[in-house]
Coordinates of C-alpha atoms in Angstrom, one line a residue:
Chain A
M1 CA 28.0 -33.2 -20.6
K2 CA 29.7 -36.5 -20.2
G3 CA 33.4 -36.6 -20.9
L4 CA 33.8 -32.9 -21.3
G5 CA 36.1 -32.6 -18.4
S6 CA 39.6 -32.6 -19.7
E7 CA 41.7 -34.3 -17.1
K8 CA 43.9 -31.1 -17.0
M9 CA 41.4 -29.0 -15.1
M10 CA 40.5 -31.8 -12.7
G11 CA 42.1 -32.2 -9.4
E12 CA 44.1 -29.5 -7.8
S13 CA 43.6 -26.1 -9.2
K14 CA 45.9 -23.8 -7.3
P15 CA 44.8 -20.2 -7.1
K16 CA 46.3 -18.9 -10.3
P17 CA 48.2 -15.6 -10.6
E18 CA 46.1 -12.8 -12.0
K19 CA 45.6 -14.1 -15.5
A20 CA 42.6 -12.1 -16.4
K21 CA 42.0 -8.6 -15.2
L22 CA 38.3 -9.2 -14.8
M23 CA 36.6 -12.0 -12.9
I24 CA 33.4 -11.6 -14.8
D25 CA 33.2 -9.8 -18.2
A26 CA 29.8 -9.7 -19.9
R27 CA 29.7 -8.1 -23.3
G28 CA 26.3 -7.5 -24.8
V29 CA 24.9 -10.6 -23.2
T30 CA 21.4 -11.4 -24.4
H31 CA 19.3 -14.4 -23.5
E32 CA 16.1 -15.1 -25.4
Y33 CA 13.6 -17.8 -24.9
S34 CA 10.4 -18.4 -26.6
R35 CA 7.2 -18.6 -24.6
R36 CA 4.9 -21.3 -25.7
D37 CA 1.2 -21.9 -25.1
A38 CA -0.3 -25.2 -23.9
E39 CA -0.1 -26.7 -27.4
G40 CA 3.6 -25.8 -27.7
N41 CA 3.2 -23.1 -30.3
V42 CA 5.5 -20.2 -29.9
M43 CA 3.6 -17.2 -28.5
G44 CA 6.4 -14.8 -28.5
I45 CA 10.1 -14.3 -27.8
I46 CA 11.1 -13.0 -24.5
Q47 CA 14.4 -11.4 -23.9
A48 CA 15.1 -12.3 -20.3
V49 CA 18.5 -10.6 -20.5
D50 CA 19.0 -7.9 -23.1
G51 CA 22.4 -6.7 -24.1
V52 CA 23.9 -6.6 -20.6
D53 CA 27.5 -5.3 -20.2
L54 CA 28.8 -6.0 -16.8
Q55 CA 32.4 -6.1 -15.5
V56 CA 33.4 -7.4 -12.1
T57 CA 37.0 -7.3 -10.9
P58 CA 38.5 -10.1 -8.7
G59 CA 37.7 -9.7 -5.1
E60 CA 34.8 -7.4 -5.6
F61 CA 31.4 -7.6 -3.8
V62 CA 28.7 -6.8 -6.3
A63 CA 24.9 -6.8 -5.7
V64 CA 22.4 -7.2 -8.4
L65 CA 18.9 -5.8 -7.7
G66 CA 15.7 -5.8 -9.6
A67 CA 12.0 -6.7 -9.5
N68 CA 10.8 -10.2 -10.2
G69 CA 11.2 -11.0 -13.9
S70 CA 13.9 -8.3 -14.4
G71 CA 16.3 -11.0 -15.6
K72 CA 18.7 -11.0 -12.6
S73 CA 18.4 -14.7 -12.0
T74 CA 18.8 -15.5 -15.7
L75 CA 21.9 -13.4 -15.7
A76 CA 23.2 -15.2 -12.7
K77 CA 22.9 -18.6 -14.4
H78 CA 25.1 -17.3 -17.2
I79 CA 28.0 -16.7 -14.8
N80 CA 28.0 -20.4 -13.9
A81 CA 27.5 -21.5 -17.6
L82 CA 24.2 -23.1 -16.7
L83 CA 22.8 -20.8 -19.5
V84 CA 24.7 -19.7 -22.5
P85 CA 24.1 -16.3 -24.1
T86 CA 22.0 -16.4 -27.3
E87 CA 23.9 -13.3 -28.3
G88 CA 27.0 -11.6 -26.9
T89 CA 29.7 -13.3 -24.8
L90 CA 30.4 -13.8 -21.2
Y91 CA 33.9 -14.4 -19.9
V92 CA 34.6 -15.8 -16.4
D93 CA 38.2 -15.3 -15.6
G94 CA 39.0 -14.9 -19.2
K95 CA 37.1 -18.1 -20.3
D96 CA 34.3 -17.9 -22.7
T97 CA 31.2 -19.6 -21.3
G98 CA 29.9 -20.3 -24.8
N99 CA 32.8 -22.8 -25.3
Q100 CA 31.7 -26.2 -24.2
E101 CA 35.2 -27.2 -23.2
N102 CA 35.3 -24.4 -20.6
V103 CA 32.1 -25.4 -18.9
L104 CA 33.5 -27.5 -16.1
A105 CA 36.4 -25.1 -15.4
I106 CA 34.0 -22.2 -15.2
R107 CA 31.6 -24.0 -12.8
Q108 CA 34.5 -24.8 -10.6
L109 CA 35.7 -21.2 -10.6
A110 CA 32.3 -19.6 -10.1
G111 CA 30.1 -21.5 -7.6
M112 CA 26.4 -20.9 -7.3
V113 CA 24.1 -20.9 -4.3
F114 CA 20.5 -21.2 -5.1
Q115 CA 17.3 -20.0 -3.4
N116 CA 15.9 -23.2 -1.9
P117 CA 18.2 -24.7 0.7
D118 CA 16.7 -28.1 0.6
N119 CA 16.8 -28.5 -3.2
Q120 CA 20.6 -28.1 -3.6
I121 CA 21.8 -30.5 -1.0
V122 CA 22.7 -33.8 -2.6
S123 CA 23.8 -36.1 0.3
N124 CA 22.2 -37.0 3.6
V125 CA 25.3 -36.3 5.6
V126 CA 26.6 -32.7 5.8
E127 CA 30.3 -33.5 5.1
E128 CA 29.5 -35.8 2.2
D129 CA 27.5 -33.1 0.6
V130 CA 30.4 -30.7 0.9
G131 CA 32.6 -33.4 -0.6
F132 CA 30.2 -33.7 -3.6
G133 CA 31.8 -30.9 -5.7
P134 CA 35.4 -32.0 -5.2
E135 CA 34.4 -35.6 -5.9
N136 CA 32.9 -34.4 -9.2
I137 CA 36.1 -32.7 -10.3
G138 CA 38.2 -35.7 -9.4
V139 CA 40.1 -34.4 -6.4
P140 CA 42.1 -37.2 -4.7
S141 CA 40.3 -38.6 -1.6
E142 CA 42.7 -37.4 1.1
K143 CA 42.6 -33.9 -0.4
I144 CA 38.8 -34.0 -0.3
L145 CA 38.8 -34.6 3.4
E146 CA 41.2 -31.6 3.9
R147 CA 39.1 -29.4 1.7
V148 CA 35.8 -30.4 3.4
E149 CA 37.2 -29.7 6.8
E150 CA 38.7 -26.4 5.8
S151 CA 35.5 -25.2 4.0
L152 CA 33.2 -26.3 6.8
K153 CA 35.3 -24.4 9.3
S154 CA 35.3 -21.3 7.1
V155 CA 31.4 -21.2 7.2
G156 CA 31.3 -22.2 10.9
M157 CA 29.5 -25.5 10.3
Y158 CA 32.3 -27.9 11.2
E159 CA 30.6 -29.3 14.3
Y160 CA 27.6 -30.4 12.2
R161 CA 29.7 -32.4 9.7
K162 CA 28.2 -35.8 10.7
Q163 CA 24.6 -34.7 10.9
S164 CA 21.8 -35.0 8.4
P165 CA 21.0 -31.8 6.6
N166 CA 17.4 -32.4 7.4
R167 CA 18.1 -31.4 11.0
L168 CA 19.6 -28.0 10.1
S169 CA 17.9 -24.7 9.9
G170 CA 17.5 -22.9 6.6
G171 CA 20.5 -20.6 7.3
Q172 CA 22.6 -23.5 8.3
K173 CA 21.7 -25.4 5.1
Q174 CA 22.7 -22.4 3.0
R175 CA 26.0 -22.2 4.8
V176 CA 26.5 -25.9 4.1
A177 CA 25.8 -25.1 0.4
I178 CA 28.4 -22.3 0.5
A179 CA 30.9 -24.7 2.1
G180 CA 30.1 -27.2 -0.7
I181 CA 31.2 -24.5 -3.2
M182 CA 34.2 -23.4 -1.2
A183 CA 35.5 -26.9 -1.2
M184 CA 35.9 -26.6 -5.0
H185 CA 38.3 -23.7 -4.4
P186 CA 36.3 -21.2 -6.5
R187 CA 37.2 -17.6 -7.1
C188 CA 33.7 -16.3 -7.3
I189 CA 30.4 -17.1 -5.6
V190 CA 27.1 -16.2 -7.1
L191 CA 24.2 -16.1 -4.6
D192 CA 20.9 -16.3 -6.5
E193 CA 18.4 -15.0 -3.9
A194 CA 20.1 -17.4 -1.5
T195 CA 18.6 -15.6 1.5
S196 CA 15.0 -15.1 0.3
M197 CA 13.7 -18.2 2.1
L198 CA 15.5 -17.6 5.4
D199 CA 14.4 -16.0 8.6
P200 CA 16.2 -12.8 9.6
S201 CA 18.9 -14.5 11.8
G202 CA 19.6 -17.1 9.1
R203 CA 19.9 -14.3 6.6
K204 CA 22.3 -12.4 8.7
N205 CA 24.4 -15.6 9.3
V206 CA 24.6 -16.3 5.6
L207 CA 25.5 -12.8 4.7
D208 CA 28.2 -12.5 7.4
T209 CA 29.7 -15.7 6.1
V210 CA 29.7 -14.4 2.6
R211 CA 31.3 -11.1 3.6
K212 CA 33.9 -12.9 5.6
L213 CA 34.9 -15.0 2.6
N214 CA 35.0 -11.9 0.5
R215 CA 37.2 -10.0 2.9
E216 CA 39.4 -12.7 4.1
E217 CA 39.8 -15.0 1.2
G218 CA 39.3 -12.5 -1.6
I219 CA 36.4 -14.4 -3.1
T220 CA 34.5 -12.4 -5.7
V221 CA 30.8 -12.2 -4.7
V222 CA 27.8 -11.6 -6.9
L223 CA 24.8 -11.2 -4.6
I224 CA 21.4 -11.3 -6.3
T225 CA 18.8 -10.1 -3.8
H226 CA 15.5 -8.5 -2.9
Y227 CA 16.8 -7.1 0.3
M228 CA 18.2 -3.6 0.0
E229 CA 19.9 -3.9 3.4
E230 CA 22.1 -6.6 1.9
A231 CA 23.1 -4.5 -1.0
V232 CA 24.1 -1.5 1.1
E233 CA 27.5 -3.0 1.9
A234 CA 28.3 -4.0 -1.6
D235 CA 31.2 -2.4 -3.5
R236 CA 28.9 -1.9 -6.5
I237 CA 25.3 -2.3 -7.3
F238 CA 23.7 -3.2 -10.6
V239 CA 19.9 -2.6 -10.9
M240 CA 18.2 -4.5 -13.6
R241 CA 15.0 -3.7 -15.4
Q242 CA 13.4 -5.7 -18.2
G243 CA 16.6 -7.5 -18.9
K244 CA 18.8 -4.4 -19.1
V245 CA 21.1 -2.8 -16.5
A246 CA 19.2 0.3 -15.7
L247 CA 21.5 1.7 -13.1
S248 CA 24.9 0.9 -11.7
G249 CA 27.4 2.4 -9.3
T250 CA 28.3 2.4 -5.7
P251 CA 25.4 2.0 -3.2
R252 CA 25.6 5.7 -2.5
E253 CA 25.3 6.6 -6.2
V254 CA 22.5 4.0 -6.8
F255 CA 20.4 4.8 -3.8
G256 CA 20.8 8.5 -4.6
K257 CA 18.5 8.0 -7.6
P258 CA 15.1 7.1 -6.1
E259 CA 13.2 8.1 -9.3
I260 CA 15.1 5.6 -11.5
L261 CA 14.8 2.9 -8.7
E262 CA 11.1 3.5 -8.5
A263 CA 10.8 2.9 -12.3
C264 CA 12.7 -0.4 -11.7
R265 CA 10.3 -1.3 -8.9
V266 CA 13.2 -1.4 -6.4
E267 CA 12.8 0.2 -3.0
L268 CA 15.2 2.2 -1.0
P269 CA 16.8 0.7 2.1
D270 CA 14.7 1.6 5.2
I271 CA 17.4 3.8 6.7
T272 CA 17.7 5.8 3.4
K273 CA 13.9 6.2 3.4
I274 CA 13.9 7.5 7.0
G275 CA 16.8 9.8 6.1
L276 CA 14.8 11.2 3.1
G277 CA 11.7 11.7 5.2
L278 CA 13.7 13.6 7.8
R279 CA 15.3 15.7 5.1
R280 CA 11.9 16.6 3.7
A281 CA 10.8 17.5 7.2
G282 CA 13.6 20.1 7.1
L283 CA 16.5 18.4 8.9
D284 CA 19.9 18.9 7.6
I285 CA 20.6 15.4 6.4
P286 CA 22.3 14.3 3.2
K287 CA 20.2 12.8 0.4
V288 CA 21.6 9.3 0.9
V289 CA 22.1 7.8 4.3
L290 CA 23.1 4.1 4.2
T291 CA 23.6 2.9 7.7
E292 CA 22.1 3.4 11.1
E293 CA 25.4 5.0 12.4
E294 CA 25.4 7.5 9.6
L295 CA 21.9 8.5 10.3
L296 CA 22.5 8.8 14.0
S297 CA 25.5 10.9 13.6
C298 CA 23.6 13.2 11.2
V299 CA 20.7 13.5 13.6
T300 CA 22.8 14.0 16.7
G301 CA 25.1 16.3 14.8
S302 CA 28.1 14.5 16.1
G303 CA 30.7 12.5 14.1
A304 CA 31.8 12.8 10.6
F305 CA 29.2 13.7 7.9
P306 CA 29.2 11.4 4.9
E307 CA 29.9 13.2 1.7
K308 CA 26.8 14.6 0.1
A309 CA 25.6 12.8 -2.9
Chain B
M1 CA 9.4 -36.5 14.7
I2 CA 8.8 -37.6 11.2
R3 CA 12.1 -36.2 10.0
D4 CA 13.9 -38.6 12.3
I5 CA 13.0 -41.7 10.3
T6 CA 15.8 -43.6 8.8
I7 CA 15.3 -46.0 6.0
G8 CA 16.5 -49.4 6.8
Q9 CA 16.6 -48.6 10.5
Y10 CA 20.3 -48.2 11.0
Y11 CA 21.2 -49.1 14.6
S12 CA 23.9 -46.6 15.5
V13 CA 26.6 -48.3 17.6
D14 CA 30.2 -49.0 17.1
S15 CA 31.0 -52.7 16.6
T16 CA 33.1 -55.1 14.6
I17 CA 30.3 -55.7 12.2
H18 CA 29.4 -52.0 11.8
R19 CA 33.0 -51.3 10.8
L20 CA 33.1 -54.0 8.1
D21 CA 33.2 -52.9 4.5
P22 CA 29.6 -52.7 3.1
R23 CA 30.6 -55.0 0.3
V24 CA 31.4 -57.8 2.8
K25 CA 28.1 -57.3 4.5
I26 CA 26.1 -57.3 1.2
L27 CA 27.9 -60.3 -0.3
G28 CA 27.9 -62.1 3.1
T29 CA 24.1 -61.6 3.5
L30 CA 23.5 -62.8 0.0
A31 CA 25.7 -65.9 0.5
Y32 CA 23.9 -66.5 3.8
M33 CA 20.5 -66.2 2.3
I34 CA 21.4 -68.5 -0.6
S35 CA 22.9 -71.0 1.9
L36 CA 19.5 -71.2 3.6
F37 CA 18.0 -72.7 0.5
T38 CA 20.6 -75.5 0.2
F39 CA 19.3 -77.8 2.9
R40 CA 16.3 -79.1 4.7
D41 CA 17.9 -80.7 7.7
F42 CA 17.5 -79.5 11.2
A43 CA 21.2 -79.9 11.8
G44 CA 21.8 -77.4 9.0
Y45 CA 19.4 -75.0 10.7
A46 CA 21.3 -75.4 13.9
V47 CA 24.5 -74.2 12.1
A48 CA 22.7 -71.3 10.4
V49 CA 21.1 -70.1 13.7
L50 CA 24.4 -70.4 15.5
F51 CA 26.2 -68.4 12.8
F52 CA 23.5 -65.7 12.9
A53 CA 23.6 -65.6 16.7
L54 CA 27.4 -65.2 16.5
V55 CA 27.2 -62.3 14.1
L56 CA 24.4 -60.7 16.1
A57 CA 26.5 -60.8 19.2
L58 CA 29.4 -59.3 17.4
S59 CA 27.2 -56.5 16.0
K60 CA 26.0 -55.4 19.5
V61 CA 22.5 -55.0 18.1
P62 CA 20.0 -56.3 20.7
F63 CA 18.0 -59.3 19.5
S64 CA 14.6 -57.6 20.3
Y65 CA 15.7 -54.8 17.9
A66 CA 16.7 -57.1 15.2
A67 CA 13.5 -59.1 15.6
R68 CA 11.4 -56.1 14.8
G69 CA 12.0 -56.8 11.2
L70 CA 9.8 -59.9 11.6
K71 CA 6.7 -58.0 12.5
P72 CA 5.7 -56.9 9.0
I73 CA 6.1 -60.4 7.6
F74 CA 4.2 -62.1 10.4
I75 CA 1.0 -62.4 8.3
L76 CA 2.9 -63.8 5.4
M77 CA 4.6 -66.3 7.7
A78 CA 1.4 -67.4 9.3
F79 CA -0.2 -67.8 5.8
T80 CA 2.7 -69.9 4.4
A81 CA 2.7 -72.0 7.6
F82 CA -1.0 -72.6 7.3
L83 CA -0.8 -73.6 3.7
N84 CA 2.1 -75.9 4.2
L85 CA 0.5 -77.5 7.2
F86 CA -2.7 -78.4 5.6
W87 CA -1.9 -78.8 1.9
T88 CA 1.0 -81.2 1.9
D89 CA 0.4 -84.8 0.8
G90 CA 1.7 -87.5 3.1
T91 CA 0.9 -89.6 6.1
V92 CA -2.1 -88.1 7.9
F93 CA -1.8 -88.0 11.6
F94 CA -4.4 -85.5 12.6
R95 CA -7.7 -84.3 11.1
V96 CA -9.8 -81.1 11.6
G97 CA -13.0 -81.6 9.7
A98 CA -12.0 -81.6 6.0
L99 CA -8.5 -80.5 6.7
A100 CA -5.8 -83.0 7.1
V101 CA -2.5 -82.5 8.8
T102 CA 0.3 -84.7 7.6
W103 CA 3.7 -85.4 9.2
E104 CA 5.3 -84.1 6.0
G105 CA 3.2 -80.9 6.3
L106 CA 4.3 -80.3 9.8
Y107 CA 7.9 -80.8 8.9
K108 CA 7.7 -78.5 5.9
M109 CA 5.9 -75.9 7.9
I110 CA 8.6 -75.8 10.5
Y111 CA 11.5 -75.7 8.2
I112 CA 9.9 -73.1 5.8
S113 CA 9.1 -70.8 8.8
L114 CA 12.6 -71.2 10.1
R115 CA 13.9 -70.3 6.7
L116 CA 11.7 -67.2 6.4
I117 CA 12.7 -66.1 9.8
L118 CA 16.4 -66.4 9.2
L119 CA 16.1 -64.7 5.8
V120 CA 14.4 -61.7 7.3
L121 CA 16.7 -61.6 10.4
G122 CA 19.8 -62.0 8.2
S123 CA 18.9 -59.2 5.8
S124 CA 17.7 -56.8 8.6
L125 CA 21.0 -57.4 10.4
M126 CA 22.7 -56.0 7.3
T127 CA 20.6 -52.9 7.1
L128 CA 20.9 -52.4 10.9
T129 CA 24.6 -52.3 10.7
T130 CA 25.1 -50.4 7.5
T131 CA 24.2 -46.8 6.8
P132 CA 22.1 -46.2 3.6
N133 CA 25.1 -44.3 2.1
Q134 CA 27.4 -47.2 2.7
L135 CA 24.9 -49.6 1.2
T136 CA 24.7 -47.5 -2.0
D137 CA 28.5 -47.2 -2.1
G138 CA 28.8 -50.9 -1.7
L139 CA 26.2 -51.8 -4.3
E140 CA 27.9 -49.4 -6.7
R141 CA 31.2 -51.1 -6.3
I142 CA 29.8 -54.6 -6.4
F143 CA 27.9 -54.0 -9.6
G144 CA 30.7 -51.8 -11.0
P145 CA 31.8 -54.5 -13.5
L146 CA 28.4 -54.3 -15.1
K147 CA 29.4 -50.9 -16.5
V148 CA 31.1 -52.9 -19.3
F149 CA 27.6 -53.9 -20.4
R150 CA 26.5 -50.3 -20.3
V151 CA 24.5 -50.8 -17.1
P152 CA 24.2 -47.3 -15.6
V153 CA 25.5 -48.5 -12.2
H154 CA 26.8 -45.1 -11.0
E155 CA 23.6 -43.4 -12.0
M156 CA 21.4 -46.0 -10.3
A157 CA 23.5 -45.6 -7.1
M158 CA 23.2 -41.9 -7.3
M159 CA 19.4 -42.1 -7.8
M160 CA 19.2 -44.3 -4.7
S161 CA 21.1 -42.0 -2.5
I162 CA 19.2 -39.0 -3.7
A163 CA 15.9 -40.8 -3.1
L164 CA 17.1 -41.5 0.4
R165 CA 17.9 -37.9 0.9
F166 CA 14.5 -36.7 -0.2
I167 CA 12.2 -39.2 1.5
P168 CA 12.0 -37.3 4.7
I169 CA 11.6 -34.0 2.8
L170 CA 8.7 -35.4 0.8
I171 CA 7.1 -36.9 3.9
E172 CA 7.2 -33.5 5.5
E173 CA 5.7 -32.0 2.4
T174 CA 2.9 -34.6 2.3
N175 CA 2.0 -33.6 5.9
R176 CA 2.0 -30.0 5.0
I177 CA -0.2 -30.5 1.9
M178 CA -2.5 -32.7 3.8
K179 CA -3.0 -30.0 6.4
A180 CA -3.5 -27.4 3.8
Q181 CA -6.1 -29.5 1.9
T182 CA -7.9 -30.5 5.2
A183 CA -8.1 -26.8 5.9
R184 CA -9.8 -26.4 2.6
G185 CA -12.3 -29.1 3.4
A186 CA -10.6 -32.2 1.9
D187 CA -11.5 -35.4 3.6
F188 CA -8.9 -38.1 3.8
E189 CA -10.5 -40.3 6.4
S190 CA -14.0 -41.3 5.5
G191 CA -15.7 -43.2 2.6
N192 CA -15.0 -46.5 1.1
L193 CA -11.7 -47.5 -0.5
L194 CA -12.6 -46.1 -3.9
Q195 CA -13.7 -42.7 -2.5
R196 CA -10.7 -42.5 -0.3
L197 CA -8.4 -43.2 -3.3
R198 CA -10.2 -40.4 -5.2
N199 CA -9.9 -38.1 -2.2
M200 CA -6.1 -38.7 -2.3
L201 CA -5.9 -36.8 -5.7
P202 CA -5.7 -33.3 -4.1
L203 CA -2.8 -34.6 -2.1
L204 CA -1.0 -36.5 -4.8
I205 CA -1.1 -33.9 -7.5
P206 CA 0.5 -31.1 -5.5
L207 CA 3.0 -33.6 -4.2
F208 CA 4.1 -34.7 -7.6
V209 CA 4.3 -31.1 -8.9
S210 CA 6.5 -30.2 -6.0
A211 CA 8.7 -33.3 -6.3
I212 CA 9.2 -32.6 -10.0
R213 CA 10.1 -29.0 -9.2
R214 CA 12.5 -30.1 -6.5
A215 CA 14.1 -32.5 -9.0
T216 CA 14.6 -29.7 -11.5
D217 CA 16.2 -27.5 -8.9
L218 CA 18.5 -30.3 -7.7
A219 CA 19.6 -31.2 -11.2
L220 CA 20.5 -27.5 -11.8
A221 CA 22.4 -27.4 -8.5
M222 CA 24.2 -30.6 -9.3
D223 CA 25.2 -29.3 -12.7
A224 CA 26.4 -26.1 -11.1
R225 CA 28.7 -28.2 -8.9
C226 CA 30.4 -29.9 -11.9
Y227 CA 28.4 -33.1 -11.7
H228 CA 28.9 -34.9 -15.0
G229 CA 28.2 -38.5 -14.3
G230 CA 30.5 -41.2 -12.9
A231 CA 33.5 -40.6 -15.2
G232 CA 36.5 -39.1 -13.6
R233 CA 34.8 -38.9 -10.2
T234 CA 36.6 -39.6 -7.0
K235 CA 35.2 -40.6 -3.6
M236 CA 35.7 -38.8 -0.3
Y237 CA 35.6 -42.1 1.5
P238 CA 36.6 -44.7 -1.0
L239 CA 35.9 -48.3 0.0
R240 CA 39.0 -50.2 0.9
Y241 CA 39.2 -53.7 2.2
R242 CA 41.0 -54.0 5.5
V243 CA 42.3 -57.0 7.4
N244 CA 39.0 -57.4 9.2
D245 CA 37.1 -57.7 5.9
F246 CA 39.3 -60.5 4.8
V247 CA 38.8 -62.2 8.1
A248 CA 35.1 -61.8 7.7
Y249 CA 35.2 -63.4 4.2
G250 CA 37.2 -66.2 5.8
C251 CA 34.4 -66.7 8.4
L252 CA 31.8 -66.8 5.7
V253 CA 33.7 -69.5 3.9
A254 CA 34.2 -71.4 7.1
Y255 CA 30.4 -71.1 7.8
I256 CA 29.6 -72.6 4.4
V257 CA 32.1 -75.4 4.7
I258 CA 30.9 -76.3 8.2
L259 CA 27.2 -76.1 7.1
R260 CA 27.9 -78.4 4.1
A261 CA 29.9 -80.8 6.3
V262 CA 27.2 -80.9 9.0
V263 CA 24.4 -81.4 6.4
W264 CA 26.5 -84.2 4.8
V265 CA 27.2 -86.0 8.1
C266 CA 24.0 -85.7 10.0
P267 CA 21.1 -87.6 8.6
W268 CA 18.4 -85.3 10.0

């Protein structure tokens, strides 16, 4: 890894004009690894990701769903060039992740928030942790201070800047992690089950922060999650099964196919389930209800009906 | 709370000494400690104690707080004092059974104890007035020139600061595992030393596994944030010498000059 960073990409990277049409462009991405037994003999080859095609446009909010072992985390690590496809290619903002020279540029463009809040914080002071990324890409000191301030404010953690991360709650830690990525001025954030270790209020805080960044700063979001409620508000959903994209579309399209979802061991959102139950019981309710308001308006008969899927 | 522990017991207060560049404090402490080995005269100790008192006053750290550092080395001090008192050849002036106390022994005991006390007080004053982060930064800069000889200075500093970050987390984890194993019938309290050590295994193995897992996670997260070693890296708060730091170096030199002069002039 050492010495890869060409000085050109280091330092200030201004938001570029739309160079590439797609933020993320995966073409037939396959990732294989061999499983070994205790003696190190190859037991078999596993295709964690198997020929995935996936396109995300800049500013999009995309959710990736799937059961454990469906390959969604492996796919996520490809977007940050932590893993490189064994077959196929993945472009982030037009840059091939397979090309070693692009790695640092890609990691700066597409930040990644991991599952465990404790294990991704490097420093024992909040603001110094946020400064870690900019320090790595060689941003001048005064600019780092600016960036740290601005990104801590954007996640609402500015007043904690001098504290130790050990004193923060899980949700706060994840917001610090997001700030650490925002300070690198990325165009895309990948959240790899970043809310799975949080309590409901922490989860809500983190998601609100992510949505705000998506809406206000046009950051592309790839949200990998177990929670259907989080996926409901995405622009598009990809459902993975055994390394392949089994289903994709808008939340309304995806949650309108409960049979395929069941095969993928992905559940429907609670509200959708309730809606389906009521529909079976004979109420006039569309097949896919995604939010509480929708369901309420259907039940009470007031308000606009969502289009029937 | 266990998560409140700070390594090196940083005493959080704003003072002239706290604001000094960590390099000044590290090099100053080192020079002070070396200076303590250059004399045996009581006049010299008077100068050294005076200098320490001056710095302590400037640092606004209460003496009782600074003296806490002496507690863990009390046994060592008592032991050295005892050895020096009874096992030094010279003119005997006092006898307890087979043990003889000599004038030379008495003298040696006093000055060695003084030296130990000042060594500990001096170094703990440094850790009391410098945050662990500043310390690692300072060390990285001081040893920076060693990079020419391929000493991984940056990597060592990074390891140190990560270790500091994870100590409270691992302590918390230890407690959690301990409780979990106690609930499963593990016994960490009874038995002789050997049994107790063996009983520690169900604690240590999960702890190591978890620490290694955390390390893997952290390495991945650091990679994802463009970490690629010390090359081309900038600092959010780069260390810069200010006027005060040069004044402090001046004071240090003055201390050494005065010390040498006093030791030279005074016969005792």
